[in-house]
Amino acid sequence: MTKQFMAANWKMFKTRQEAEETTRELLSLTATKLPGDREVLLIPPFTSIAAVVETIGSRTGFSVGAQNFYPAESGAYTGEISPGMLLDLGCSFALVGHSERRHLFHEGDDFLARKVSFGLEKGLKIILCIGETLNQRKEGLLETTLSRQLTSALSGISNLDIASRLSLAYEPVWAIGTGEVAGTEDIGEAHNFVRSELKNIFSRGAEEIPILYGGSVKPGNISEIIPLDNVDGVLVGGASLQAEGFSRIVLG
Ligand code: PEP
């Protein structure tokens, strides 16, 4: 059974109490209705991770991840969080390379490669986010950009057991938080290209790596996106903040 991953990136939104309430509401809206082939991934801010883990309890089909971490075991890195600390809190995965980390916090290819390999090595699953800016797309650099982001970020991974804990999220930067969703043809082409690049990078196992789409996914467009070839789920920002709307995406 191929799984569909429905991920909610809550960015820097929600107090602990709000995160708990949204989680509780989501659990109740999806109770008994969550198909066995769907997994919900909640990605709250660090401060709400423990509360969300506790609220989910033993409910199956839900897991909790982090938006970021620093690629070191421990040390003098004021303000940073390590993979071990996240695992200790109950996180099973983390995002790497979200466009906001790349553009607002200047995380470059080399640093992202370190994060991917260190996070996987320490036992986290990693969702590596890639995507082109509007200018790159207009200049015909879509494939060049995706290829560079993939090969550089994955350069440190040779072990296939480790690759089995990797997912990708294709998120065109121009579609994130803009209300502008990529057309199904654009999404299909990009996902097929990402799949073929993964096959070039990994000699085996590339078919199994989930590729999520992200960029203004809403209850109104989910049914067009999920059936596309090589789309194994969605990464949702704005529309994941309200439990009611996100539950319609999750079940859509
Ligand atoms: C995101 O933050 O990864 C994202 C896709 O945001 P939005 O759904 O708001 O476009």
Coordinates of N, CA, C and O in Angstrom, one line a residue, residues 60-233:
T60 N -3.0 6.1 16.2 CA -2.2 5.8 15.0 C -2.4 6.7 13.9 O -3.5 7.3 13.8
G61 N -1.5 6.7 12.9 CA -1.7 7.6 11.7 C -1.2 9.0 11.9 O -1.4 9.8 11.0
F62 N -0.7 9.3 13.1 CA -0.2 10.7 13.3 C 1.2 10.6 13.8 O 1.6 9.8 14.6
S63 N 2.1 11.5 13.3 CA 3.4 11.7 13.9 C 3.8 13.1 14.0 O 3.2 14.0 13.3
V64 N 4.8 13.4 14.7 CA 5.2 14.8 15.0 C 6.6 15.0 14.6 O 7.5 14.2 14.8
G65 N 6.9 16.2 13.9 CA 8.2 16.5 13.5 C 8.6 17.9 13.9 O 7.8 18.7 14.4
A66 N 9.8 18.3 13.5 CA 10.3 19.6 13.8 C 10.6 20.4 12.5 O 10.8 19.8 11.5
Q67 N 10.6 21.7 12.7 CA 10.8 22.6 11.5 C 12.2 22.8 11.2 O 12.6 23.2 10.1
N68 N 13.1 22.4 12.2 CA 14.5 22.8 12.0 C 15.3 22.1 13.1 O 14.8 21.6 14.1
F69 N 16.6 22.0 12.9 CA 17.6 21.5 13.9 C 19.0 22.0 13.5 O 19.2 22.4 12.3
Y70 N 19.9 21.8 14.4 CA 21.3 22.1 14.0 C 22.1 20.8 13.9 O 21.9 19.9 14.8
P71 N 23.0 20.7 12.9 CA 23.7 19.4 12.7 C 24.9 19.2 13.6 O 26.0 19.2 13.2
A72 N 24.6 19.1 14.9 CA 25.7 18.8 15.9 C 25.0 18.1 17.0 O 23.8 18.3 17.3
E73 N 25.8 17.2 17.7 CA 25.3 16.4 18.8 C 24.9 17.3 20.0 O 23.8 17.2 20.6
S74 N 25.8 18.2 20.3 CA 25.6 19.2 21.4 C 26.7 20.2 21.3 O 27.6 20.0 20.4
G75 N 26.7 21.2 22.1 CA 27.9 22.1 22.0 C 27.4 23.6 22.2 O 26.3 23.9 22.5
A76 N 28.4 24.5 22.0 CA 28.1 25.9 22.2 C 27.5 26.5 21.0 O 28.1 27.1 20.2
Y77 N 26.2 26.2 20.8 CA 25.4 26.7 19.7 C 24.2 27.4 20.2 O 23.1 26.8 20.1
T78 N 24.4 28.6 20.8 CA 23.3 29.2 21.4 C 22.0 29.4 20.5 O 22.2 29.8 19.4
G79 N 20.9 28.9 21.1 CA 19.7 29.1 20.3 C 19.3 27.9 19.4 O 18.3 27.9 18.8
E80 N 20.2 26.9 19.4 CA 20.0 25.8 18.5 C 19.5 24.5 19.2 O 19.6 24.4 20.4
I81 N 19.0 23.6 18.4 CA 18.4 22.3 18.9 C 19.0 21.2 18.2 O 19.1 21.3 16.9
S82 N 19.3 20.1 18.9 CA 20.0 19.0 18.2 C 19.0 17.9 17.8 O 17.9 17.8 18.4
P83 N 19.3 17.0 16.8 CA 18.4 15.9 16.5 C 18.1 15.0 17.7 O 17.0 14.6 17.9
G84 N 19.1 14.8 18.6 CA 18.9 14.0 19.8 C 17.8 14.6 20.7 O 17.0 13.9 21.3
M85 N 17.8 15.9 20.8 CA 16.9 16.6 21.7 C 15.4 16.4 21.1 O 14.5 16.2 21.8
L86 N 15.4 16.4 19.8 CA 14.1 16.3 19.1 C 13.5 14.9 19.3 O 12.3 14.7 19.6
L87 N 14.4 13.9 19.1 CA 14.0 12.5 19.3 C 13.5 12.3 20.7 O 12.5 11.6 20.9
D88 N 14.2 12.9 21.6 CA 13.9 12.8 23.0 C 12.5 13.3 23.3 O 11.8 12.9 24.2
L89 N 12.1 14.4 22.6 CA 10.8 15.0 22.8 C 9.6 14.2 22.1 O 8.5 14.5 22.3
G90 N 10.0 13.2 21.3 CA 9.0 12.4 20.6 C 8.8 12.7 19.1 O 7.9 12.3 18.5
C91 N 9.7 13.6 18.6 CA 9.7 13.8 17.2 C 10.3 12.6 16.4 O 11.2 12.0 16.9
S92 N 9.7 12.3 15.3 CA 10.3 11.3 14.5 C 11.0 11.8 13.2 O 11.8 11.1 12.6
F93 N 10.7 13.1 12.9 CA 11.3 13.6 11.6 C 11.5 15.1 11.7 O 11.0 15.7 12.7
A94 N 12.1 15.7 10.7 CA 12.3 17.1 10.7 C 12.4 17.6 9.2 O 12.8 16.8 8.3
L95 N 12.0 18.8 9.0 CA 12.2 19.5 7.7 C 13.6 20.0 7.6 O 14.2 20.4 8.5
V96 N 14.1 19.9 6.3 CA 15.4 20.5 6.0 C 15.2 21.3 4.7 O 14.6 20.7 3.8
G97 N 15.7 22.5 4.6 CA 15.7 23.2 3.3 C 14.5 23.9 3.0 O 14.3 24.2 1.8
H98 N 13.6 24.1 4.0 CA 12.4 24.9 3.6 C 12.8 26.2 3.0 O 13.8 26.8 3.4
S99 N 12.0 26.7 2.1 CA 12.4 27.9 1.4 C 12.6 29.1 2.3 O 13.4 30.0 2.1
E100 N 11.9 29.1 3.4 CA 12.0 30.2 4.4 C 13.4 30.1 5.1 O 14.0 31.1 5.4
R101 N 13.9 28.8 5.3 CA 15.2 28.7 5.9 C 16.3 29.1 4.9 O 17.3 29.7 5.2
R102 N 16.0 28.7 3.6 CA 17.0 29.0 2.6 C 17.1 30.5 2.4 O 18.2 31.1 2.3
H103 N 15.9 31.2 2.3 CA 16.0 32.6 1.9 C 16.1 33.6 3.0 O 16.8 34.5 3.0
L104 N 15.3 33.3 4.1 CA 15.4 34.3 5.2 C 16.6 34.0 6.1 O 17.1 35.0 6.8
F105 N 17.0 32.8 6.2 CA 18.1 32.5 7.2 C 19.4 32.0 6.4 O 20.3 31.5 7.1
H106 N 19.3 32.2 5.1 CA 20.5 32.0 4.3 C 21.2 30.7 4.4 O 22.4 30.6 4.5
E107 N 20.4 29.6 4.6 CA 21.0 28.3 4.6 C 21.3 27.8 3.2 O 20.4 27.7 2.4
G108 N 22.6 27.6 3.0 CA 23.0 27.2 1.6 C 23.2 25.7 1.4 O 23.0 24.9 2.4
D109 N 23.5 25.4 0.2 CA 23.6 24.0 -0.2 C 24.5 23.1 0.7 O 24.1 22.0 1.1
D110 N 25.7 23.6 1.1 CA 26.6 22.8 1.9 C 26.1 22.6 3.3 O 26.2 21.5 3.8
F111 N 25.5 23.6 3.9 CA 25.0 23.5 5.2 C 23.8 22.5 5.2 O 23.7 21.7 6.1
L112 N 23.0 22.6 4.2 CA 21.8 21.7 4.1 C 22.2 20.3 3.9 O 21.6 19.4 4.5
A113 N 23.3 20.1 3.2 CA 23.8 18.7 3.0 C 24.3 18.1 4.3 O 24.0 17.0 4.7
R114 N 24.9 19.0 5.1 CA 25.3 18.5 6.5 C 24.1 18.2 7.3 O 24.1 17.2 8.1
K115 N 23.1 19.0 7.2 CA 21.9 18.8 8.0 C 21.2 17.5 7.6 O 20.8 16.7 8.5
V116 N 21.1 17.2 6.3 CA 20.5 16.0 5.9 C 21.2 14.8 6.4 O 20.6 13.9 7.0
S117 N 22.5 14.7 6.2 CA 23.2 13.5 6.5 C 23.3 13.4 8.0 O 23.2 12.3 8.6
F118 N 23.5 14.5 8.8 CA 23.6 14.4 10.2 C 22.3 13.9 10.8 O 22.2 13.1 11.7
G119 N 21.2 14.6 10.4 CA 19.9 14.2 10.9 C 19.5 12.8 10.7 O 19.0 12.1 11.6
L120 N 19.8 12.3 9.5 CA 19.5 10.9 9.2 C 20.4 9.9 10.0 O 19.9 8.9 10.6
E121 N 21.6 10.3 10.1 CA 22.6 9.5 10.9 C 22.1 9.3 12.3 O 22.3 8.3 13.0
K122 N 21.6 10.4 12.9 CA 21.2 10.4 14.3 C 19.8 9.8 14.5 O 19.3 9.7 15.6
G123 N 19.1 9.4 13.4 CA 17.9 8.7 13.6 C 16.6 9.4 13.2 O 15.5 8.9 13.4
L124 N 16.7 10.7 12.8 CA 15.5 11.4 12.4 C 15.1 10.9 10.9 O 16.0 10.6 10.1
K125 N 13.9 11.0 10.6 CA 13.5 10.9 9.2 C 13.6 12.4 8.7 O 13.4 13.3 9.5
I126 N 13.9 12.6 7.5 CA 14.1 13.9 7.0 C 13.2 14.2 5.8 O 13.1 13.3 4.9
I127 N 12.5 15.3 5.8 CA 11.8 15.8 4.6 C 12.6 16.9 4.0 O 12.7 18.0 4.6
L128 N 13.3 16.7 2.9 CA 14.1 17.7 2.3 C 13.2 18.5 1.3 O 12.6 17.9 0.4
C129 N 13.2 19.8 1.5 CA 12.4 20.7 0.7 C 13.2 21.3 -0.4 O 14.3 21.8 -0.1
I130 N 12.7 21.3 -1.6 CA 13.4 21.9 -2.7 C 12.4 22.7 -3.6 O 11.2 22.4 -3.4
G131 N 12.8 23.6 -4.4 CA 11.9 24.3 -5.2 C 12.6 25.5 -5.8 O 13.5 26.1 -5.3
E132 N 12.0 25.9 -7.0 CA 12.6 27.1 -7.7 C 11.9 28.4 -7.4 O 10.7 28.4 -7.0
T133 N 12.6 29.5 -7.5 CA 12.0 30.8 -7.4 C 11.3 31.1 -8.7 O 11.5 30.4 -9.8
L134 N 10.5 32.2 -8.7 CA 9.8 32.6 -10.0 C 10.8 32.9 -11.0 O 10.6 32.6 -12.2
N135 N 11.8 33.6 -10.7 CA 12.8 34.0 -11.7 C 13.5 32.8 -12.3 O 13.7 32.8 -13.5
Q136 N 13.9 31.9 -11.4 CA 14.5 30.7 -12.0 C 13.6 29.9 -12.9 O 14.0 29.5 -14.0
R137 N 12.3 29.9 -12.6 CA 11.3 29.2 -13.5 C 11.3 30.0 -14.8 O 11.3 29.4 -15.9
K138 N 11.2 31.4 -14.7 CA 11.0 32.2 -15.9 C 12.3 32.1 -16.8 O 12.2 32.2 -18.0
E139 N 13.4 31.9 -16.2 CA 14.6 31.8 -17.0 C 14.9 30.4 -17.5 O 16.0 30.1 -18.0
G140 N 14.0 29.5 -17.3 CA 14.1 28.1 -17.8 C 15.0 27.3 -16.9 O 15.6 26.3 -17.4
L141 N 15.2 27.7 -15.6 CA 16.2 27.0 -14.8 C 15.5 26.1 -13.8 O 16.2 25.7 -12.8
L142 N 14.3 25.6 -14.1 CA 13.6 24.8 -13.2 C 14.4 23.5 -12.9 O 14.8 23.2 -11.7
E143 N 14.8 22.8 -14.0 CA 15.4 21.5 -13.8 C 16.8 21.7 -13.2 O 17.3 20.9 -12.4
T144 N 17.5 22.7 -13.7 CA 18.9 22.9 -13.2 C 18.9 23.2 -11.7 O 19.7 22.7 -10.9
T145 N 17.9 24.0 -11.3 CA 17.8 24.3 -9.9 C 17.4 23.1 -9.0 O 18.1 22.8 -8.0
L146 N 16.4 22.3 -9.4 CA 16.0 21.2 -8.6 C 17.2 20.2 -8.6 O 17.5 19.6 -7.6
S147 N 17.8 20.0 -9.7 CA 18.9 19.0 -9.8 C 20.1 19.4 -8.9 O 20.6 18.6 -8.1
R148 N 20.4 20.7 -8.9 CA 21.5 21.2 -8.0 C 21.1 21.0 -6.5 O 21.9 20.5 -5.7
Q149 N 19.9 21.4 -6.2 CA 19.4 21.3 -4.8 C 19.5 19.8 -4.3 O 19.9 19.5 -3.2
L150 N 19.0 18.9 -5.2 CA 19.0 17.5 -4.8 C 20.4 16.9 -4.7 O 20.7 16.3 -3.7
T151 N 21.2 17.1 -5.8 CA 22.5 16.5 -5.7 C 23.4 17.0 -4.6 O 24.1 16.3 -3.9
S152 N 23.3 18.3 -4.3 CA 24.1 18.8 -3.3 C 23.6 18.4 -1.9 O 24.4 17.9 -1.1
A153 N 22.3 18.4 -1.7 CA 21.8 18.1 -0.3 C 22.0 16.6 0.0 O 22.1 16.2 1.1
L154 N 22.0 15.8 -1.1 CA 22.0 14.3 -0.9 C 23.4 13.8 -1.1 O 23.6 12.5 -1.0
S155 N 24.4 14.6 -1.2 CA 25.8 14.2 -1.6 C 26.4 13.3 -0.5 O 27.2 12.5 -0.8
G156 N 25.9 13.5 0.8 CA 26.6 12.7 1.9 C 25.9 11.4 2.2 O 26.3 10.7 3.1
I157 N 24.9 11.0 1.4 CA 24.1 9.8 1.7 C 24.5 8.7 0.7 O 24.2 8.8 -0.4
S158 N 25.1 7.6 1.3 CA 25.3 6.5 0.4 C 24.6 5.2 0.9 O 24.2 4.4 0.1
N159 N 24.3 5.2 2.2 CA 23.7 4.1 2.8 C 22.2 4.0 2.5 O 21.5 4.9 2.8
L160 N 21.8 2.9 1.9 CA 20.4 2.8 1.5 C 19.4 2.7 2.7 O 18.3 3.1 2.6
D161 N 19.9 2.2 3.8 CA 19.0 2.1 5.0 C 18.7 3.6 5.4 O 17.6 3.9 5.8
I162 N 19.7 4.4 5.2 CA 19.5 5.8 5.6 C 18.6 6.5 4.6 O 17.6 7.2 4.9
A163 N 18.7 6.1 3.3 CA 17.9 6.7 2.3 C 16.4 6.4 2.5 O 15.5 7.1 2.1
S164 N 16.2 5.2 3.2 CA 14.8 4.8 3.4 C 14.1 5.7 4.4 O 12.9 5.6 4.6
R165 N 14.8 6.6 5.1 CA 14.2 7.5 6.0 C 14.1 9.0 5.4 O 13.9 9.9 6.1
L166 N 14.3 9.0 4.1 CA 14.2 10.3 3.4 C 12.9 10.5 2.7 O 12.4 9.6 2.0
S167 N 12.4 11.7 2.7 CA 11.3 12.1 1.8 C 11.7 13.5 1.2 O 12.5 14.2 1.7
L168 N 11.0 13.8 0.1 CA 11.2 15.1 -0.6 C 10.0 15.9 -0.5 O 8.9 15.3 -0.4
A169 N 10.1 17.2 -0.5 CA 8.9 18.0 -0.7 C 9.3 19.0 -1.8 O 10.2 19.8 -1.7
Y170 N 8.5 18.9 -2.9 CA 8.7 19.9 -4.0 C 7.8 21.1 -3.7 O 6.6 20.9 -3.7
E171 N 8.4 22.2 -3.5 CA 7.7 23.4 -3.1 C 8.1 24.6 -4.0 O 9.2 25.2 -3.6
P172 N 7.5 24.9 -5.1 CA 7.9 26.1 -5.9 C 7.8 27.3 -5.0 O 6.7 27.6 -4.4
V173 N 8.8 28.1 -4.9 CA 8.9 29.2 -3.9 C 7.7 30.2 -4.2 O 7.1 30.7 -3.2
W174 N 7.4 30.4 -5.5 CA 6.4 31.4 -5.8 C 5.0 30.9 -5.4 O 4.1 31.7 -5.5
A175 N 4.9 29.7 -5.0 CA 3.5 29.2 -4.7 C 3.4 29.0 -3.1 O 2.3 28.7 -2.7
I176 N 4.4 29.4 -2.4 CA 4.3 29.2 -0.9 C 3.8 30.4 -0.3 O 4.3 31.5 -0.4
G177 N 2.6 30.3 0.3 CA 2.0 31.4 1.1 C 1.4 32.5 0.2 O 1.1 33.5 0.7
T178 N 1.3 32.2 -1.1 CA 0.9 33.3 -2.0 C -0.5 33.1 -2.5 O -1.1 33.9 -3.1
G179 N -1.1 31.9 -2.3 CA -2.4 31.6 -2.8 C -2.3 31.1 -4.2 O -3.3 30.6 -4.8
E180 N -1.1 31.1 -4.8 CA -0.9 30.7 -6.2 C -0.4 29.3 -6.2 O 0.7 29.0 -5.8
V181 N -1.3 28.4 -6.6 CA -1.0 27.0 -6.6 C -0.4 26.6 -8.0 O -0.9 27.2 -9.0
A182 N 0.6 25.8 -8.1 CA 1.1 25.4 -9.4 C 0.1 24.6 -10.1 O -0.7 23.9 -9.4
G183 N 0.0 24.7 -11.4 CA -0.9 23.9 -12.2 C -0.6 22.4 -12.0 O 0.6 22.0 -11.8
T184 N -1.6 21.5 -12.3 CA -1.3 20.1 -12.1 C -0.3 19.6 -13.1 O 0.5 18.7 -12.8
E185 N -0.2 20.3 -14.3 CA 0.8 19.9 -15.3 C 2.2 20.2 -14.7 O 3.1 19.4 -14.8
D186 N 2.3 21.4 -14.2 CA 3.6 21.8 -13.6 C 4.0 20.9 -12.5 O 5.2 20.5 -12.4
I187 N 3.1 20.6 -11.6 CA 3.4 19.7 -10.5 C 3.8 18.3 -11.0 O 4.9 17.8 -10.6
G188 N 3.1 17.8 -11.9 CA 3.4 16.5 -12.5 C 4.8 16.5 -13.1 O 5.6 15.5 -12.9
E189 N 5.1 17.5 -13.9 CA 6.4 17.5 -14.6 C 7.5 17.6 -13.6 O 8.5 16.9 -13.7
A190 N 7.3 18.5 -12.6 CA 8.4 18.6 -11.6 C 8.6 17.3 -10.8 O 9.7 16.9 -10.5
H191 N 7.5 16.7 -10.4 CA 7.6 15.5 -9.6 C 8.2 14.3 -10.4 O 9.1 13.6 -9.9
N192 N 7.9 14.2 -11.7 CA 8.5 13.2 -12.5 C 10.0 13.5 -12.6 O 10.8 12.5 -12.6
F193 N 10.4 14.8 -12.8 CA 11.8 15.1 -12.9 C 12.5 14.7 -11.6 O 13.6 14.1 -11.6
V194 N 11.9 15.1 -10.4 CA 12.5 14.8 -9.1 C 12.7 13.2 -9.0 O 13.8 12.8 -8.6
R195 N 11.7 12.5 -9.4 CA 11.8 11.0 -9.3 C 13.0 10.5 -10.2 O 13.8 9.7 -9.8
S196 N 13.1 11.1 -11.4 CA 14.2 10.6 -12.3 C 15.6 11.0 -11.7 O 16.5 10.2 -11.8
E197 N 15.7 12.2 -11.1 CA 16.9 12.6 -10.5 C 17.3 11.7 -9.3 O 18.4 11.3 -9.1
L198 N 16.3 11.3 -8.5 CA 16.5 10.4 -7.4 C 17.0 9.0 -7.9 O 17.9 8.4 -7.3
K199 N 16.5 8.6 -9.0 CA 17.0 7.3 -9.6 C 18.4 7.5 -10.0 O 19.2 6.5 -10.0
N200 N 18.8 8.6 -10.5 CA 20.2 8.8 -10.9 C 21.1 8.9 -9.6 O 22.3 8.4 -9.7
I201 N 20.6 9.4 -8.5 CA 21.4 9.5 -7.3 C 21.6 8.2 -6.6 O 22.6 7.8 -6.1
F202 N 20.4 7.5 -6.4 CA 20.4 6.2 -5.7 C 20.3 5.1 -6.6 O 19.4 5.0 -7.5
S203 N 21.2 4.1 -6.5 CA 21.1 2.9 -7.4 C 19.9 2.1 -7.2 O 19.4 1.4 -8.1
R204 N 19.4 2.1 -5.9 CA 18.2 1.3 -5.6 C 17.4 2.1 -4.6 O 17.9 3.0 -3.9
G205 N 16.1 1.9 -4.6 CA 15.2 2.5 -3.5 C 14.6 3.8 -3.9 O 13.8 4.3 -3.1
A206 N 15.0 4.4 -5.0 CA 14.5 5.7 -5.4 C 13.0 5.8 -5.6 O 12.3 6.8 -5.3
E207 N 12.4 4.6 -6.0 CA 10.9 4.6 -6.2 C 10.2 4.8 -4.9 O 9.0 5.2 -4.9
E208 N 10.8 4.3 -3.8 CA 10.1 4.3 -2.5 C 10.2 5.7 -1.8 O 9.6 5.8 -0.8
I209 N 11.0 6.6 -2.3 CA 11.2 7.8 -1.6 C 9.9 8.7 -1.8 O 9.6 9.1 -3.0
P210 N 9.2 9.0 -0.8 CA 8.0 9.8 -1.0 C 8.3 11.3 -1.5 O 9.3 11.9 -1.0
I211 N 7.5 11.8 -2.4 CA 7.7 13.1 -2.9 C 6.4 13.9 -2.6 O 5.4 13.6 -3.2
L212 N 6.4 14.9 -1.7 CA 5.3 15.6 -1.3 C 5.2 16.9 -2.2 O 6.3 17.4 -2.6
Y213 N 4.0 17.4 -2.4 CA 3.9 18.7 -3.1 C 3.5 19.8 -2.0 O 2.7 19.5 -1.1
G214 N 4.1 21.0 -2.1 CA 3.7 22.0 -1.2 C 3.7 23.4 -1.9 O 4.5 23.6 -2.8
G215 N 2.7 24.2 -1.5 CA 2.5 25.5 -2.2 C 1.0 25.8 -2.3 O 0.4 25.3 -3.3
S216 N 0.5 26.5 -1.3 CA -1.0 26.9 -1.4 C -1.9 25.7 -1.6 O -2.9 25.9 -2.3
V217 N -1.6 24.6 -0.9 CA -2.6 23.5 -1.0 C -3.8 23.9 0.0 O -3.6 24.4 1.1
K218 N -5.0 23.6 -0.5 CA -6.2 24.0 0.2 C -7.2 22.8 0.1 O -7.0 22.0 -0.8
P219 N -8.3 22.9 0.9 CA -9.3 21.9 0.7 C -9.9 21.8 -0.7 O -10.2 20.8 -1.2
G220 N -9.9 23.0 -1.4 CA -10.4 23.1 -2.7 C -9.6 22.5 -3.8 O -10.0 22.3 -5.0
N221 N -8.3 22.3 -3.6 CA -7.4 21.8 -4.7 C -6.8 20.4 -4.4 O -6.2 19.8 -5.3
I222 N -7.0 19.9 -3.2 CA -6.4 18.7 -2.8 C -6.7 17.5 -3.7 O -5.9 16.7 -4.1
S223 N -8.0 17.5 -4.2 CA -8.4 16.3 -4.9 C -7.8 16.3 -6.3 O -7.8 15.3 -7.0
E224 N -7.3 17.4 -6.8 CA -6.6 17.4 -8.1 C -5.1 17.0 -7.9 O -4.5 16.5 -8.9
I225 N -4.6 17.3 -6.7 CA -3.1 17.1 -6.6 C -2.8 15.6 -6.2 O -1.9 15.0 -6.7
I226 N -3.6 15.1 -5.2 CA -3.3 13.7 -4.7 C -3.2 12.6 -5.8 O -2.3 11.8 -5.7
P227 N -4.1 12.6 -6.8 CA -4.0 11.5 -7.8 C -2.8 11.6 -8.7 O -2.6 10.6 -9.5
L228 N -2.1 12.7 -8.8 CA -1.0 12.8 -9.8 C 0.1 11.8 -9.5 O 0.4 11.5 -8.4
D229 N 0.7 11.4 -10.6 CA 1.8 10.4 -10.6 C 3.0 11.0 -9.8 O 3.3 12.2 -9.9
N230 N 3.6 10.2 -9.0 CA 4.7 10.6 -8.2 C 4.4 11.7 -7.1 O 5.3 12.4 -6.7
V231 N 3.2 11.9 -6.8 CA 2.8 12.7 -5.7 C 2.4 11.8 -4.5 O 1.4 11.1 -4.7
D232 N 3.2 11.9 -3.5 CA 3.0 11.0 -2.3 C 2.5 11.7 -1.1 O 2.7 11.2 0.0
G233 N 1.9 12.8 -1.3 CA 1.3 13.6 -0.2 C 1.6 15.1 -0.4 O 2.0 15.5 -1.5

